[in-house]
Amino acid sequence: MSTKTVLIILLALAGVALFIYQRRGRPDPVTLTESQQDPLFWEILSLCRPVSEYEVETNAAVIRLSQEEDDVIFRFEDTLADLLSLLNKPYFIHSFTQKNIGHDDSFLYARCTAMIHGVDFFKRVLEGKEKDFWANESEGVLYIAKEAWARKHRSDVEHFPHSSKNALYF
């Protein structure tokens, strides 16, 4: 291998190392899709009210969503899954573990908390600019679509006929 080739390889590696060094401690940039910025989705989530660090009142959100057609309820569930998956990345896991030593599901419930404060707050979370919510949990957000559908159809949540393509957040 010639000296010139070795020099080119070393410069390329140095460039990669510099890029990694500059990006450390920050999440990868994310742009929300149109469906992830759906005003109805965020309107419904805005109806959630924290009751304590570990509980969120979702009844108003459930009632509001139950007034929509099934496809809107299913789309709400899909959007929720998509947004939760955006926060299931090493940067956010590290940020969470610095603030919390909760139970196994705490990370999932904390990610729900990132959404009940609105789309602008959520965007700041994605940018790594908001970190003070990790100690809170909002588990009830996970059940809004199922409870809305059950309320609308006077059925049980166990009969919810939709499974999100991105349901790995559970």
CSV table of C-alpha atoms in Angstrom, one decimal:
chain,number,residue,atom,x,y,z
A,1,MET,CA,0.0,0.0,0.0
A,2,SER,CA,1.4,3.4,-0.9
A,3,THR,CA,2.0,6.2,1.5
A,4,LYS,CA,-0.6,8.3,-0.3
A,5,THR,CA,-3.3,5.6,0.1
A,6,VAL,CA,-2.4,5.2,3.8
A,7,LEU,CA,-2.6,9.0,4.3
A,8,ILE,CA,-6.1,9.1,2.6
A,9,ILE,CA,-7.3,6.3,4.8
A,10,LEU,CA,-6.0,8.0,7.9
A,11,LEU,CA,-7.6,11.3,7.0
A,12,ALA,CA,-10.9,9.5,6.3
A,13,LEU,CA,-10.7,7.8,9.7
A,14,ALA,CA,-9.9,11.1,11.4
A,15,GLY,CA,-12.9,12.7,9.8
A,16,VAL,CA,-15.2,9.9,11.0
A,17,ALA,CA,-13.7,10.2,14.5
A,18,LEU,CA,-14.2,14.0,14.5
A,19,PHE,CA,-17.8,13.5,13.5
A,20,ILE,CA,-18.4,11.0,16.2
A,21,TYR,CA,-16.7,13.2,18.8
A,22,GLN,CA,-18.9,16.2,17.8
A,23,ARG,CA,-22.1,14.1,17.9
A,24,ARG,CA,-21.4,12.5,21.3
A,25,GLY,CA,-23.9,13.4,24.0
A,26,ARG,CA,-26.6,14.4,21.5
A,27,PRO,CA,-29.4,12.5,19.9
A,28,ASP,CA,-29.5,11.9,16.2
A,29,PRO,CA,-31.5,14.5,14.4
A,30,VAL,CA,-35.1,13.6,13.7
A,31,THR,CA,-37.8,15.3,11.7
A,32,LEU,CA,-41.3,14.4,12.6
A,33,THR,CA,-43.5,13.2,9.8
A,34,GLU,CA,-46.8,14.8,9.0
A,35,SER,CA,-48.8,12.0,10.8
A,36,GLN,CA,-46.5,12.4,13.9
A,37,GLN,CA,-47.4,16.1,14.0
A,38,ASP,CA,-51.2,15.5,13.6
A,39,PRO,CA,-53.0,18.3,15.4
A,40,LEU,CA,-55.8,15.9,16.6
A,41,PHE,CA,-53.3,13.5,18.1
A,42,TRP,CA,-51.6,16.3,20.1
A,43,GLU,CA,-54.9,17.9,21.0
A,44,ILE,CA,-56.1,14.6,22.5
A,45,LEU,CA,-52.8,14.2,24.4
A,46,SER,CA,-53.1,17.7,25.7
A,47,LEU,CA,-56.2,16.6,27.6
A,48,CYS,CA,-54.1,14.3,29.8
A,49,ARG,CA,-53.4,15.7,33.3
A,50,PRO,CA,-50.6,14.5,35.6
A,51,VAL,CA,-52.0,13.6,39.0
A,52,SER,CA,-48.6,12.7,40.5
A,53,GLU,CA,-45.1,11.7,39.4
A,54,TYR,CA,-46.5,8.2,38.7
A,55,GLU,CA,-50.0,8.8,37.4
A,56,VAL,CA,-51.7,10.7,34.7
A,57,GLU,CA,-55.5,11.3,34.3
A,58,THR,CA,-56.6,10.3,30.8
A,59,ASN,CA,-60.3,10.2,31.0
A,60,ALA,CA,-60.9,13.5,29.1
A,61,ALA,CA,-58.6,12.2,26.3
A,62,VAL,CA,-60.4,8.8,26.2
A,63,ILE,CA,-63.8,10.6,25.9
A,64,ARG,CA,-62.6,12.9,23.2
A,65,LEU,CA,-61.0,10.1,21.1
A,66,SER,CA,-64.1,7.9,21.5
A,67,GLN,CA,-66.0,10.4,19.5
A,68,GLU,CA,-63.9,9.7,16.4
A,69,GLU,CA,-64.2,7.0,13.8
A,70,ASP,CA,-62.4,3.7,14.3
A,71,ASP,CA,-59.7,4.6,11.8
A,72,VAL,CA,-58.9,7.7,13.7
A,73,ILE,CA,-58.6,5.7,16.9
A,74,PHE,CA,-56.3,3.2,15.2
A,75,ARG,CA,-54.2,6.0,13.7
A,76,PHE,CA,-53.9,7.5,17.2
A,77,GLU,CA,-52.5,4.1,18.4
A,78,ASP,CA,-50.1,3.9,15.5
A,79,THR,CA,-48.8,7.5,16.0
A,80,LEU,CA,-48.3,6.8,19.7
A,81,ALA,CA,-46.2,3.7,18.8
A,82,ASP,CA,-44.2,5.6,16.2
A,83,LEU,CA,-43.4,8.4,18.6
A,84,LEU,CA,-42.5,6.1,21.5
A,85,SER,CA,-40.1,4.2,19.2
A,86,LEU,CA,-38.3,7.5,18.4
A,87,LEU,CA,-37.3,7.7,22.0
A,88,ASN,CA,-36.2,4.1,22.2
A,89,LYS,CA,-32.6,4.9,21.3
A,90,PRO,CA,-29.3,4.7,23.1
A,91,TYR,CA,-29.1,8.5,23.8
A,92,PHE,CA,-32.5,8.5,25.5
A,93,ILE,CA,-31.8,5.3,27.4
A,94,HIS,CA,-28.6,6.8,28.8
A,95,SER,CA,-30.4,10.0,29.6
A,96,PHE,CA,-33.1,8.1,31.4
A,97,THR,CA,-30.8,5.9,33.4
A,98,GLN,CA,-29.0,9.1,34.7
A,99,LYS,CA,-32.2,10.3,36.2
A,100,ASN,CA,-34.1,7.1,37.2
A,101,ILE,CA,-33.7,3.7,38.6
A,102,GLY,CA,-37.3,2.6,38.3
A,103,HIS,CA,-38.9,-0.7,37.5
A,104,ASP,CA,-38.7,-2.5,34.2
A,105,ASP,CA,-41.4,-0.5,32.6
A,106,SER,CA,-40.3,2.9,33.9
A,107,PHE,CA,-38.5,3.8,30.6
A,108,LEU,CA,-41.7,3.2,28.6
A,109,TYR,CA,-43.9,5.2,31.0
A,110,ALA,CA,-41.4,8.1,31.1
A,111,ARG,CA,-41.4,8.2,27.3
A,112,CYS,CA,-45.2,8.7,27.5
A,113,THR,CA,-44.6,11.7,29.8
A,114,ALA,CA,-42.5,13.3,27.0
A,115,MET,CA,-45.7,13.4,24.9
A,116,ILE,CA,-48.3,14.8,27.3
A,117,HIS,CA,-46.5,18.2,27.3
A,118,GLY,CA,-47.2,18.8,23.6
A,119,VAL,CA,-45.5,18.6,20.3
A,120,ASP,CA,-43.0,21.4,20.9
A,121,PHE,CA,-41.9,19.9,24.2
A,122,PHE,CA,-41.6,16.5,22.4
A,123,LYS,CA,-39.4,18.1,19.7
A,124,ARG,CA,-37.1,19.6,22.3
A,125,VAL,CA,-36.8,16.1,23.9
A,126,LEU,CA,-35.8,14.7,20.5
A,127,GLU,CA,-33.2,17.4,20.2
A,128,GLY,CA,-31.8,16.6,23.7
A,129,LYS,CA,-32.9,19.9,25.1
A,130,GLU,CA,-35.5,18.6,27.6
A,131,LYS,CA,-34.3,16.0,30.2
A,132,ASP,CA,-36.2,16.8,33.4
A,133,PHE,CA,-39.2,14.6,32.7
A,134,TRP,CA,-37.5,11.2,33.0
A,135,ALA,CA,-38.5,10.7,36.7
A,136,ASN,CA,-42.2,10.9,35.8
A,137,GLU,CA,-44.4,8.2,34.5
A,138,SER,CA,-47.6,8.4,32.4
A,139,GLU,CA,-48.6,4.8,31.9
A,140,GLY,CA,-52.2,5.6,31.2
A,141,VAL,CA,-51.3,7.2,27.8
A,142,LEU,CA,-50.7,3.7,26.5
A,143,TYR,CA,-54.3,2.7,27.0
A,144,ILE,CA,-56.1,5.8,25.5
A,145,ALA,CA,-56.9,4.3,22.1
A,146,LYS,CA,-58.0,0.9,23.6
A,147,GLU,CA,-60.2,2.6,26.2
A,148,ALA,CA,-61.7,5.0,23.6
A,149,TRP,CA,-62.5,2.2,21.3
A,150,ALA,CA,-64.0,0.1,24.1
A,151,ARG,CA,-66.1,3.1,25.3
A,152,LYS,CA,-67.3,3.8,21.8
A,153,HIS,CA,-68.3,0.2,21.1
A,154,ARG,CA,-69.5,-0.6,24.7
A,155,SER,CA,-67.0,-3.4,24.7
A,156,ASP,CA,-63.9,-4.6,26.7
A,157,VAL,CA,-60.4,-3.2,25.9
A,158,GLU,CA,-59.3,-6.8,25.4
A,159,HIS,CA,-61.4,-6.9,22.2
A,160,PHE,CA,-59.5,-3.9,20.6
A,161,PRO,CA,-59.2,-5.1,17.0
A,162,HIS,CA,-56.0,-3.2,16.1
A,163,SER,CA,-52.4,-4.0,16.5
A,164,SER,CA,-49.9,-1.3,15.7
A,165,LYS,CA,-47.1,-2.1,13.2
A,166,ASN,CA,-44.7,-0.6,15.7
A,167,ALA,CA,-46.1,-2.2,18.8
A,168,LEU,CA,-42.6,-3.1,20.0
A,169,TYR,CA,-42.8,-0.2,22.5
A,170,PHE,CA,-44.6,-2.6,24.8
